[in-house]
CSV table of C-alpha atoms in Angstrom, one decimal:
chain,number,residue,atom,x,y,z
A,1,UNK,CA,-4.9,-27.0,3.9
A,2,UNK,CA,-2.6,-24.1,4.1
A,3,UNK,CA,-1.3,-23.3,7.7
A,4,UNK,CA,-1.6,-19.6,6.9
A,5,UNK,CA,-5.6,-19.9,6.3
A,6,UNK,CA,-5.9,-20.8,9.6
A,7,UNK,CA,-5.1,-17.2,10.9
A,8,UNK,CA,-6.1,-15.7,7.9
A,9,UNK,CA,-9.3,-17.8,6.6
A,10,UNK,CA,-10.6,-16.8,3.7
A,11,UNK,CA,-12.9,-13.9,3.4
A,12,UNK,CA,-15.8,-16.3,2.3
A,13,UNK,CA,-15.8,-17.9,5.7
A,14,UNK,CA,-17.0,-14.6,7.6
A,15,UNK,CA,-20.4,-14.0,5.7
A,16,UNK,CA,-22.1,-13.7,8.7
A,17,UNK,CA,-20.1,-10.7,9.9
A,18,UNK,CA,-22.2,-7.8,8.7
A,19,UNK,CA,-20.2,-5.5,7.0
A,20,UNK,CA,-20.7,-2.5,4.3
A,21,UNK,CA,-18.5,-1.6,1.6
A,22,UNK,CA,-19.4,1.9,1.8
A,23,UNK,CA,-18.5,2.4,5.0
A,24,UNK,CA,-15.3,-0.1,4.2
A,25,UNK,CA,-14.5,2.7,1.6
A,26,UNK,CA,-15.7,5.2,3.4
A,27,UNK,CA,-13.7,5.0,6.4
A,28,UNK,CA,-10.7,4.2,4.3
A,29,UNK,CA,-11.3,7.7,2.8
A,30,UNK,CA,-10.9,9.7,5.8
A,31,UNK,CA,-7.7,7.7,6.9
A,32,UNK,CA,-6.0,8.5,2.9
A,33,UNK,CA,-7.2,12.0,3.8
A,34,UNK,CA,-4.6,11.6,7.1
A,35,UNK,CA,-2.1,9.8,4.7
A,36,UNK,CA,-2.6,13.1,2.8
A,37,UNK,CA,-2.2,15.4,6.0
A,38,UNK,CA,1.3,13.5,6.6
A,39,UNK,CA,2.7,13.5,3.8
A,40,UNK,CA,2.3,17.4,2.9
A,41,UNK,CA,3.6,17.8,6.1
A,42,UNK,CA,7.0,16.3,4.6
A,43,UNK,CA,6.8,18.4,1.4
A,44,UNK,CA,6.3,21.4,3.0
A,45,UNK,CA,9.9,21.2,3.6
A,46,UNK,CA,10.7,21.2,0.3
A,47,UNK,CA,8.1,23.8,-0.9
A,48,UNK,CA,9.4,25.9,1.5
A,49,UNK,CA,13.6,25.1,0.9
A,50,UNK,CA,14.2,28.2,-1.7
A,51,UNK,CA,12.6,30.8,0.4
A,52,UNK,CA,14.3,29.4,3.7
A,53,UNK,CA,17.7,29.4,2.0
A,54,UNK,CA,17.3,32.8,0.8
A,55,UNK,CA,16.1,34.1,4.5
A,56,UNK,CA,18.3,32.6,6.6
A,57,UNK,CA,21.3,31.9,4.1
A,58,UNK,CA,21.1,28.3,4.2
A,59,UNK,CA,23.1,25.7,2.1
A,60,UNK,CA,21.4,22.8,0.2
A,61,UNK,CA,23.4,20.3,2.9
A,62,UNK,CA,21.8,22.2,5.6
A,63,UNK,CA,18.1,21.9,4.6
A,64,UNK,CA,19.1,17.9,3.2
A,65,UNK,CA,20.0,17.4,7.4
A,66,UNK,CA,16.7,18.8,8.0
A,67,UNK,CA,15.1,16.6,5.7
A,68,UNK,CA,17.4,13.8,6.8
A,69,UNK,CA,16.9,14.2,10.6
A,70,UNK,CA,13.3,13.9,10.1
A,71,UNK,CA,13.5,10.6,8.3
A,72,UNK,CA,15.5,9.5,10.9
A,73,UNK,CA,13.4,10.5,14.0
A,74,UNK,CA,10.4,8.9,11.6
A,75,UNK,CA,12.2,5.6,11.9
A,76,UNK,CA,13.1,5.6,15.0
A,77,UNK,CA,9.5,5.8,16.2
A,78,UNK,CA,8.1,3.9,13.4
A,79,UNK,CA,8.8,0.8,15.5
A,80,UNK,CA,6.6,1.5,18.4
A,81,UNK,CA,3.3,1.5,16.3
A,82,UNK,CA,2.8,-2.2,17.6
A,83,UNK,CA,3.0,-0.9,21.3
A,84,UNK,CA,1.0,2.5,20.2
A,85,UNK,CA,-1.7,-0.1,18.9
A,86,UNK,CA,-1.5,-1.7,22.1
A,87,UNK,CA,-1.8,1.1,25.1
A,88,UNK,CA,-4.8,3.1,22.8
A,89,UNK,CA,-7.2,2.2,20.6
A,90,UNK,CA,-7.0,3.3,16.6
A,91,UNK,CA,-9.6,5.9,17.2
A,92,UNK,CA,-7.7,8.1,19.9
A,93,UNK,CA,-3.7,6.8,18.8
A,94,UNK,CA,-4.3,8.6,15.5
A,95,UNK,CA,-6.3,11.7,16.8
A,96,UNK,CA,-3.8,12.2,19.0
A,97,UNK,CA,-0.7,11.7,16.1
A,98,UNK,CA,-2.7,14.2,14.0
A,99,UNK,CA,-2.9,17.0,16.9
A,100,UNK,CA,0.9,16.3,17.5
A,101,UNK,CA,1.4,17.4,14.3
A,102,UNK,CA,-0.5,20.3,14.5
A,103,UNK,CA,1.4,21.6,17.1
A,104,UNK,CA,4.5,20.6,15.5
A,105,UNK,CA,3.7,23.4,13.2
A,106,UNK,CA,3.6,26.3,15.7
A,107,UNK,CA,7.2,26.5,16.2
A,108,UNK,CA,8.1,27.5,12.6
A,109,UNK,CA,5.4,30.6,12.7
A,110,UNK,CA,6.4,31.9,15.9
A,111,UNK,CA,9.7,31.9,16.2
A,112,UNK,CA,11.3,30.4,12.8
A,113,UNK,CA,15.2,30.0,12.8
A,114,UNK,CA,17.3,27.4,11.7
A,115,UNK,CA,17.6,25.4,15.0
A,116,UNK,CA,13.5,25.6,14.9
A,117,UNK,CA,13.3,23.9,12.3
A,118,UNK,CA,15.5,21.1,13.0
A,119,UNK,CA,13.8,20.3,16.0
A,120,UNK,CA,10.2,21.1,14.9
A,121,UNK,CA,11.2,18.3,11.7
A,122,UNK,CA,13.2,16.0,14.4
A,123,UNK,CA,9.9,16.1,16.5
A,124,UNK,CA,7.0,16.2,13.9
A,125,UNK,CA,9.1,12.9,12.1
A,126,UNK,CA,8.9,11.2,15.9
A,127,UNK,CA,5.2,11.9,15.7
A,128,UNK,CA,4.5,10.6,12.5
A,129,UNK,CA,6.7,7.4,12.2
A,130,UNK,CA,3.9,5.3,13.9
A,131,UNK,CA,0.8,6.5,11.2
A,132,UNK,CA,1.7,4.3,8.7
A,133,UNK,CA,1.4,1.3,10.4
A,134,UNK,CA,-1.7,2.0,12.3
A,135,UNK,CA,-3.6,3.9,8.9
A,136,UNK,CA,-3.0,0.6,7.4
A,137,UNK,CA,-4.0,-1.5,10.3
A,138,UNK,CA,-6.8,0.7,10.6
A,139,UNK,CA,-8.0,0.2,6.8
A,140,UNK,CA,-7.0,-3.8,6.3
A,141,UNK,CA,-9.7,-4.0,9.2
A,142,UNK,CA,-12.4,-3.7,6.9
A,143,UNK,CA,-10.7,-5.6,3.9
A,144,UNK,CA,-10.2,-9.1,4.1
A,145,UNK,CA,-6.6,-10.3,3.2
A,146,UNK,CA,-6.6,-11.2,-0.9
A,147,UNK,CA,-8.3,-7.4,-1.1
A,148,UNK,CA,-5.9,-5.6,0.3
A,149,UNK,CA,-3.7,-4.4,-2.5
A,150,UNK,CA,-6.4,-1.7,-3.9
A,151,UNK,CA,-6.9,-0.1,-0.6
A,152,UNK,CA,-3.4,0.1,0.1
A,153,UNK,CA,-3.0,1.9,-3.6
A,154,UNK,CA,-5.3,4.3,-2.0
A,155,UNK,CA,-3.7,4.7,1.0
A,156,UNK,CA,-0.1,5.1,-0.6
A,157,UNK,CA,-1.9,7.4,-3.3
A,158,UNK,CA,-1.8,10.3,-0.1
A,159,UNK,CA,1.8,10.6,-1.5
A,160,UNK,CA,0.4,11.7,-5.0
A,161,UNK,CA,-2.2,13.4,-4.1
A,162,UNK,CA,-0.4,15.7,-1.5
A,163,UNK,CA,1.8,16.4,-4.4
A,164,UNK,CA,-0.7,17.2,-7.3
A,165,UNK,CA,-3.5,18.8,-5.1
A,166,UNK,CA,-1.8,20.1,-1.9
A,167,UNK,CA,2.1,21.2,-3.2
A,168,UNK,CA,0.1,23.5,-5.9
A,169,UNK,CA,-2.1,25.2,-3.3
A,170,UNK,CA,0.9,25.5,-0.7
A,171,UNK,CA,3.0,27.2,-3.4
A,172,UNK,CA,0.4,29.3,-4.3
A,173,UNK,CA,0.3,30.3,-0.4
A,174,UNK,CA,3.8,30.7,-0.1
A,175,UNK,CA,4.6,32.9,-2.9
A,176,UNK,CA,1.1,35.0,-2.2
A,177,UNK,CA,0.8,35.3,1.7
A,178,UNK,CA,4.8,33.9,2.5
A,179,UNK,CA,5.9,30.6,3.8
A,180,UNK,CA,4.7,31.3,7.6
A,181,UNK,CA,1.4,30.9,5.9
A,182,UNK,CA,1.8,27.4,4.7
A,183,UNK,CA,2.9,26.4,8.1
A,184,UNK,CA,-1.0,28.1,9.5
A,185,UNK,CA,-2.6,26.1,6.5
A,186,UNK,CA,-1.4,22.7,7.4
A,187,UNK,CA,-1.9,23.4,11.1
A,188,UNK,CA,-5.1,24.2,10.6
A,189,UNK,CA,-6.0,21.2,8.1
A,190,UNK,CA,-4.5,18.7,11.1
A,191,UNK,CA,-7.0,20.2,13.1
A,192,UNK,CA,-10.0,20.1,11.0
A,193,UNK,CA,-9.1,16.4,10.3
A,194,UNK,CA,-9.4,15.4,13.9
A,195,UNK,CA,-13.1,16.3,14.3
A,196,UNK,CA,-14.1,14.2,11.1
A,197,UNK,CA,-12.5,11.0,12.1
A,198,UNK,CA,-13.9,11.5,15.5
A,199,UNK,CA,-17.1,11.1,14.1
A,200,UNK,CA,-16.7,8.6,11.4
A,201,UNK,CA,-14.4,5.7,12.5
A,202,UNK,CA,-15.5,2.5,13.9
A,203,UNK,CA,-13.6,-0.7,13.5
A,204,UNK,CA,-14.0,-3.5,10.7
A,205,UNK,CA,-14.8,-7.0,10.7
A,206,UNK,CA,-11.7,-8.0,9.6
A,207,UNK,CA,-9.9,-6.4,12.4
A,208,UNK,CA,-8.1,-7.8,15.3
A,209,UNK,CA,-10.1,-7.2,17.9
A,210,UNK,CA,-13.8,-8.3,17.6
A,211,UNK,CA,-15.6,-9.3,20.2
A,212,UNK,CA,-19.1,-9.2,19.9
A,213,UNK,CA,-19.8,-11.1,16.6
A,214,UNK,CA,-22.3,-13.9,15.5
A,215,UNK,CA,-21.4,-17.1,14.0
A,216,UNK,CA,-23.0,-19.4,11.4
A,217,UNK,CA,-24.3,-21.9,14.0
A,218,UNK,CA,-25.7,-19.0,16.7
A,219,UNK,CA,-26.8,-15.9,17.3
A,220,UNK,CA,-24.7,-15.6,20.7
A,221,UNK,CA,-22.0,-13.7,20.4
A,222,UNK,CA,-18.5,-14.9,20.3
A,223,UNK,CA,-14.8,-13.6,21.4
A,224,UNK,CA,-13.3,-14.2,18.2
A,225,UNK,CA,-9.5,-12.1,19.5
A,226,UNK,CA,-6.9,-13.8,18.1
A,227,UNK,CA,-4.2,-13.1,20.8
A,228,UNK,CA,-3.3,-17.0,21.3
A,229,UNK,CA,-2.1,-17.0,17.2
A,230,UNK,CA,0.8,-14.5,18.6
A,231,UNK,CA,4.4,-15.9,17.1
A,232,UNK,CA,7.8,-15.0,18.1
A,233,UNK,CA,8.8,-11.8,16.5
A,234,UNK,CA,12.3,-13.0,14.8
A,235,UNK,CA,10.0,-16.0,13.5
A,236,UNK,CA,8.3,-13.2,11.1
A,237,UNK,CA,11.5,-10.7,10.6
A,238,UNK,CA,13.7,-13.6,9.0
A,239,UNK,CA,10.9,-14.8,6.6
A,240,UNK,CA,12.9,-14.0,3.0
A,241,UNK,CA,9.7,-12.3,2.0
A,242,UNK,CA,10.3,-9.7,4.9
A,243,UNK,CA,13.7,-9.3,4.4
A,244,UNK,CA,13.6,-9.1,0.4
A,245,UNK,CA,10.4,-6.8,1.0
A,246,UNK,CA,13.3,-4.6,2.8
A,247,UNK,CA,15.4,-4.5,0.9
A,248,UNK,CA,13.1,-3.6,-2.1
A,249,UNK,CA,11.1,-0.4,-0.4
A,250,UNK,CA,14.1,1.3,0.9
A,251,UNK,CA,15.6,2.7,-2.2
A,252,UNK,CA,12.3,3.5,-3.2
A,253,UNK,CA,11.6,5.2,-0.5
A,254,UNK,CA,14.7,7.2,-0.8
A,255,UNK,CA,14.0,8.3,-4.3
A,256,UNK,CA,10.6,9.2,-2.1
A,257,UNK,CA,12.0,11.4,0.1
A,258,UNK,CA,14.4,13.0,-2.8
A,259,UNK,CA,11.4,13.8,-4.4
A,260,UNK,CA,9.7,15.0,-1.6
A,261,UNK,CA,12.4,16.7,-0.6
A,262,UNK,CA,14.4,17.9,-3.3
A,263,UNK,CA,12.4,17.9,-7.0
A,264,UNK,CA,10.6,21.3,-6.6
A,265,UNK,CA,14.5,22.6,-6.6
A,266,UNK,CA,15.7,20.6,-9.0
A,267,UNK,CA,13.1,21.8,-11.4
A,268,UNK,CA,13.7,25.5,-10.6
A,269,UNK,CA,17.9,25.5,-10.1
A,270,UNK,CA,18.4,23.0,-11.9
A,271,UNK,CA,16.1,22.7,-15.0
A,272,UNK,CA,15.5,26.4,-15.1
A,273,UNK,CA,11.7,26.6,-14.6
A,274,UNK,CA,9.9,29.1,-12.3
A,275,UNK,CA,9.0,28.8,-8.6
A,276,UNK,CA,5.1,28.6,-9.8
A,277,UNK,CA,5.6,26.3,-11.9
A,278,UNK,CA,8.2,23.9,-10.5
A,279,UNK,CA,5.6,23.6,-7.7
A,280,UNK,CA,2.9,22.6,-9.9
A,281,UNK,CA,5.2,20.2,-11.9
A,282,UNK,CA,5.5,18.8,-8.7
A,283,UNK,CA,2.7,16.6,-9.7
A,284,UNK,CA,3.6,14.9,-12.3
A,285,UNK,CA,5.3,11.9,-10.8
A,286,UNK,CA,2.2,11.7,-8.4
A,287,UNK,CA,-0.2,11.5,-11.5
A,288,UNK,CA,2.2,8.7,-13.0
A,289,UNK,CA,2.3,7.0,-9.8
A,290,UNK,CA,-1.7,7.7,-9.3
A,291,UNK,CA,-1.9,5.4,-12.7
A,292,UNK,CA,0.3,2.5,-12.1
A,293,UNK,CA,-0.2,2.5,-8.7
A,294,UNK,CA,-4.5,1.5,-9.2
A,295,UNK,CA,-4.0,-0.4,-12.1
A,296,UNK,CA,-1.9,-2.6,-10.6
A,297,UNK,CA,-3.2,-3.0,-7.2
A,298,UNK,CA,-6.3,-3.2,-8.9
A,299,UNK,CA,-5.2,-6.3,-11.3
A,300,UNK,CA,-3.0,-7.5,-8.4
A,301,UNK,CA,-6.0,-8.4,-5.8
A,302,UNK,CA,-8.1,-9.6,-8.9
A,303,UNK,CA,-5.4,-12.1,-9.7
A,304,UNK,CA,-5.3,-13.3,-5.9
A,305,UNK,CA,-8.8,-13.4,-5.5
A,306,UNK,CA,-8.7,-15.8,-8.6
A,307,UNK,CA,-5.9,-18.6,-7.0
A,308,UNK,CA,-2.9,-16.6,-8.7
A,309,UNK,CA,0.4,-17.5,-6.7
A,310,UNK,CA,1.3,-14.6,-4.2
A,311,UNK,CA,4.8,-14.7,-5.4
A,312,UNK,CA,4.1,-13.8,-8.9
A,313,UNK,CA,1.1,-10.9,-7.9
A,314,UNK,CA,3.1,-9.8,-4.5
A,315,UNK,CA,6.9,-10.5,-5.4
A,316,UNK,CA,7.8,-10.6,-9.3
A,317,UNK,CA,5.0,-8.2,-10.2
A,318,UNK,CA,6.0,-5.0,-8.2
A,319,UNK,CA,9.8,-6.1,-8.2
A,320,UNK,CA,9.6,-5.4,-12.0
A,321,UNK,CA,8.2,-2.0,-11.3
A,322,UNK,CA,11.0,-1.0,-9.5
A,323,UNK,CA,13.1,-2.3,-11.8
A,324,UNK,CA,11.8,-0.2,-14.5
A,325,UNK,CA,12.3,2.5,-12.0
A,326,UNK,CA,15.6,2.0,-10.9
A,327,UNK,CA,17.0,1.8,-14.7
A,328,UNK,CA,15.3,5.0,-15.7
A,329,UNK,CA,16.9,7.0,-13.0
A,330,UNK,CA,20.5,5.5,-14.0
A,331,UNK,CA,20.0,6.7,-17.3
A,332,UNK,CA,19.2,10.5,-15.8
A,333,UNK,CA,22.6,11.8,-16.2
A,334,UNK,CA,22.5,11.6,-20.2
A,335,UNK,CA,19.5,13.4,-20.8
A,336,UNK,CA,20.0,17.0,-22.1
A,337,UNK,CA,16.2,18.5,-22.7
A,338,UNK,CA,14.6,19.9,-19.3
A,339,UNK,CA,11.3,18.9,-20.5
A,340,UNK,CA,12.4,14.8,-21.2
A,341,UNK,CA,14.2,14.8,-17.7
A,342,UNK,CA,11.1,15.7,-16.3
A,343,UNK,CA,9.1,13.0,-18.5
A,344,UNK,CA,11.8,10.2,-17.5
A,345,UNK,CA,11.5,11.0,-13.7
A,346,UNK,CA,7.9,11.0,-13.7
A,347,UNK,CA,7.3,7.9,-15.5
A,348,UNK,CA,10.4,5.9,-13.7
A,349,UNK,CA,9.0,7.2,-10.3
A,350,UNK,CA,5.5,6.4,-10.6
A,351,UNK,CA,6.0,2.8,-11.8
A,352,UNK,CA,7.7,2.9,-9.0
A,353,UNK,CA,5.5,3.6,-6.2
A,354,UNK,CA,3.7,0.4,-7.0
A,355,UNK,CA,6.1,-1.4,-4.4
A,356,UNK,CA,5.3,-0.1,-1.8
A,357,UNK,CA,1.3,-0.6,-1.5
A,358,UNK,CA,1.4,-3.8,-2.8
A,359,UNK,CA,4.5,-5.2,-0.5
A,360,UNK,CA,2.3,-3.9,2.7
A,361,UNK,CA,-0.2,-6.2,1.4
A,362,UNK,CA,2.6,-9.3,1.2
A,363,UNK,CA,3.6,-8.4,4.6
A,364,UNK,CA,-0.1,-8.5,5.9
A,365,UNK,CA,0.1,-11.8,4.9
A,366,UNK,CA,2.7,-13.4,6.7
A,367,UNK,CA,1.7,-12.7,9.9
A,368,UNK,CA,-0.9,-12.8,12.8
A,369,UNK,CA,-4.0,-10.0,12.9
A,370,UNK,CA,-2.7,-9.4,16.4
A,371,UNK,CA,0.9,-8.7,15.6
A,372,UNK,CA,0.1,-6.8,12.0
A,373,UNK,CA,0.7,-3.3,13.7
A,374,UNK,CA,4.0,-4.1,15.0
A,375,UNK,CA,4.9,-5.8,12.1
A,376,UNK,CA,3.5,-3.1,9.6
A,377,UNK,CA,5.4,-0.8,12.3
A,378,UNK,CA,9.2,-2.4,12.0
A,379,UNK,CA,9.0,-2.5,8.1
A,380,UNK,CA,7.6,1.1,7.6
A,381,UNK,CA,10.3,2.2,10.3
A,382,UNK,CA,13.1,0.0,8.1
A,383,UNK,CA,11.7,1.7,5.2
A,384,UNK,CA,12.2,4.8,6.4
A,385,UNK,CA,15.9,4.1,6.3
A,386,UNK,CA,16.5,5.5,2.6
A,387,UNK,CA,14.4,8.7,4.0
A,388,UNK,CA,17.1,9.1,6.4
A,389,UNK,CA,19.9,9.3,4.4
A,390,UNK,CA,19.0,10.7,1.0
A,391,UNK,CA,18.2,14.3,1.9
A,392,UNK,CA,21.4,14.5,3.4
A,393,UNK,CA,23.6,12.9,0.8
A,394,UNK,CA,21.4,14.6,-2.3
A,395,UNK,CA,22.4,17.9,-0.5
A,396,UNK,CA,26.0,17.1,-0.6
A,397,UNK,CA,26.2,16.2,-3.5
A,398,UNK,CA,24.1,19.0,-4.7
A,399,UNK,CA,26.8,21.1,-3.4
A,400,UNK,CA,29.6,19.9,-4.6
A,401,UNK,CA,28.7,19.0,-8.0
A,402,UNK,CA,29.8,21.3,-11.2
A,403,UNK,CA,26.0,22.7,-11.3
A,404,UNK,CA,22.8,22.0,-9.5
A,405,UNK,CA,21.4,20.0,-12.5
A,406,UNK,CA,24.3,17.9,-12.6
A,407,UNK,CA,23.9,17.1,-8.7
A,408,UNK,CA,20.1,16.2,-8.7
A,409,UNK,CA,20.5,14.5,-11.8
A,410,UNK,CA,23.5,12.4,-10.0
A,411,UNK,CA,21.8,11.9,-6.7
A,412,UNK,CA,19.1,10.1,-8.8
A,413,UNK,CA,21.1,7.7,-10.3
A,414,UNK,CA,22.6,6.6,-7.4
A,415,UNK,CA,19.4,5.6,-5.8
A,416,UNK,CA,18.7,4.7,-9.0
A,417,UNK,CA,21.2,1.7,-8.9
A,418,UNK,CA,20.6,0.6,-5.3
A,419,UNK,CA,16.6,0.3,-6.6
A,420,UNK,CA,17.6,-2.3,-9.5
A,421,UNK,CA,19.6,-4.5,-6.5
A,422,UNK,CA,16.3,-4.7,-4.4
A,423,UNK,CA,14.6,-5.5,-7.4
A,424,UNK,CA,16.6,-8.3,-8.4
A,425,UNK,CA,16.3,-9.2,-4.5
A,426,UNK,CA,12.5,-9.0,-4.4
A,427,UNK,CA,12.1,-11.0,-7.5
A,428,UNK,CA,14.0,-13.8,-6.2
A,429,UNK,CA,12.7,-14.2,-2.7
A,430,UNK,CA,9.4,-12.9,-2.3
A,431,UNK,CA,7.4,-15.5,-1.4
A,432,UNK,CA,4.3,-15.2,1.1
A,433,UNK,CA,2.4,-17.9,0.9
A,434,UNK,CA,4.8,-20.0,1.6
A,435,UNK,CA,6.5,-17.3,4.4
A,436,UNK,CA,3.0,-17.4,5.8
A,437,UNK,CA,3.0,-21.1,6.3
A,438,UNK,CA,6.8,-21.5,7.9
A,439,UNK,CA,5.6,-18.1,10.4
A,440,UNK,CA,2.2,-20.7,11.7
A,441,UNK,CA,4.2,-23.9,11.5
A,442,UNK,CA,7.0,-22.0,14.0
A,443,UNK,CA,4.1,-21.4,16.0
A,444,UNK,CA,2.3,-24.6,16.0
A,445,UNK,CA,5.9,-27.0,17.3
A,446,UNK,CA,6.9,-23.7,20.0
């Protein structure tokens, strides 16, 4: 028998743990609709980058270090979800994240300047660098572990659907009521979010901390936390699955935060199209990544539910994604026609974003329920790396290049290349299964 299964048993084993898959999905729901929250918090900056420039006379370098600091501040305090998830429970840790950010919006409407906003983004990218970890810890905890690709789709999916659903209705603020008003919006959304989850979450049967639960053999209830299955930290963070995981998910996530960041201006400066309508093309990578991002997370927890190796479905599978994606944003550079560049990016981004839900999942695997926070919390913080200095550089180069189009398209290809070399990586060491078993065995013999 596999080490692994004995802290992550099959989901067969715990029929007698009632559970509902509508309130499974349900509850996953609200926390995609956080996801969503955070991550139109981040391309508010870049919604609002045209109209700030022009107010405050602002370079492209100068809003990339806004963008860049906030990345940074995000990974700095990405790696304290596991102690976040330790001093409060799920329910008042993320209603208290999501009235940070709130706040963090206040700044920017009363007394906006360029200084504000670097430390409003430097302080809301603090607050929301633990999220990611405790969303997903939050939603694996009612999906047992060869089911977690599809809800991790969903989950990752609050990237596309802040950018098809929320960037249009931001723009349409902006250019209507001003970009103060987008600042009140999202201030006001954080808010409303806060009395839903209040009054919705509960935690799942798959979580870490369940307590009061039945067994097969008795109706007494049993203390089924796993704290004693706790390994030594480095025993997790040298698996070849972590690291190739890595090294795989942080040139996408800097093509991420170029997006987030920067494509609403490269579509207007530098492909010529209007305000309006570069913020409703804004979508169109998020509708490709929408696609591949269900189908294969879809296909990909079907296969592992079936017996299919982990390294194929969690390692070679997305790893070829971002291959795909890598090589179309090398080729950038050498397209001529607006309307193909924007085909290209869309297409090459959204295969994409299948890394990134699905390499969660492979880390979810490898380690202990108790230390899944923490862990989920150093790899989204790592992650965040590429977020923290592709703003910045994409704004450089944006500046110095012969024209704007020239300068995205270039900024593109660079992350371009550094997404084929974690894909090589990824396809070559990704292995959980066998990371899972080497993580228990370490703890068995200490």
């Amino acid at each position: 028998m596999s080490i692994s299964k004995v802290f992550h048993p099959p989901s067969h084993t715990k029929t007698a743990v009632p559970q509902s898959r509508r309130t499974a999905w349900g509850i996953t729901a609200v926390l995609v609709l956080l996801y969503t929250i955070n991550y139109s918090d981040k391309i508010l900056l870049g919604l609002v980058a045209q109209p700030l420039k022009e107010e405050f006379g602002l370079t492209s370098a100068q809003i990339g270090l806004a963008g860049s600091l906030f990345f940074f501040a995000f990974a700095v305090s990405g790696f304290f979800a596991g102690a976040i998830n330790k001093w409060m429970t799920l329910k008042w840790s993320l209603t208290f994240l999501a009235i940070s950010w709130a706040i963090c919006m206040l700044p920017m409407i009363l007394a906006a300047s360029f200084a504000v906003l670097l430390v409003s983004r430097i302080l809301l990218g603090f607050l929301e660098g633990p999220s990611g970890a405790l969303i997903h810890t939050a939603a694996y905890s009612w999906h047992p572990l060869e089911k977690r690709a599809l809800p991790g789709a969903f989950i990752s999916s609050a990237n596309s659907v802040a950018k098809i659903a929320v960037a249009p209705a931001l723009t349409y603020v902006i250019i209507t009521y001003g970009w103060h008003a987008s600042f009140i919006v999202m201030m006001i959304i954080g808010v409303a979010w806060c009395a839903l989850w209040l009054s919705t979450w509960k935690e799942g049967p798959y979580g870490e901390k369940r307590k009061k639960q039945t067994t097969p053999d008795t109706s007494e209830p049993t203390d089924t936390n796993t704290d004693a299955a706790r390994v030594p930290w480095t025993a997790i963070f040298r698996t070849p699955t972590f690291l190739a995981a890595t090294a795989a998910v942080i040139p996408m996530y800097a093509l991420l935060t170029v997006v987030l960041t920067w494509l609403p201006s490269y579509f207007e400066k530098g492909l010529g199209y209007s305000r309006l309508e570069a913020g409703t093309m804004f979508g169109f990578p998020s509708i490709a990544a929408l696609v591949a991002m269900f189908s294969v997370s879809f296909v990909s927890d079907r296969l592992m539910s079936r017996g299919v190796s982990s390294r194929l479905v969690r390692g070679v599978l997305p790893a070829a994604g971002l291959l795909i994606c890598g090589l179309s944003m090398v080729v950038l550079p050498y397209i001529a026609a607006p309307a193909m560049t924007v085909v290209v990016v869309s297409v090459g981004y959204g295969i994409g974003c299948i890394v990134i839900p699905v390499m969660n999942a492979a880390i979810s695997q490898i380690c202990p329920k108790p230390q899944l926070a923490g862990t989920l919390g150093t790899f989204l913080a790592l992650m965040a790396i590429g977020g923290v200095v592709a703003p910045y550089a994409t704004g450089r180069i944006v500046d110095t290049a012969i024209s704007p189009a020239i300068g995205y398209s270039q900024s593109f290809q660079a992350f371009g290349v550094l997404a084929v070399v974690g894909a090589v990586i990824a396809m070559l060491f990704i292995n959980p299964a066998r990371d899972a078993d080497r993580v228990m065995a370490h703890q068995k013999s200490s």
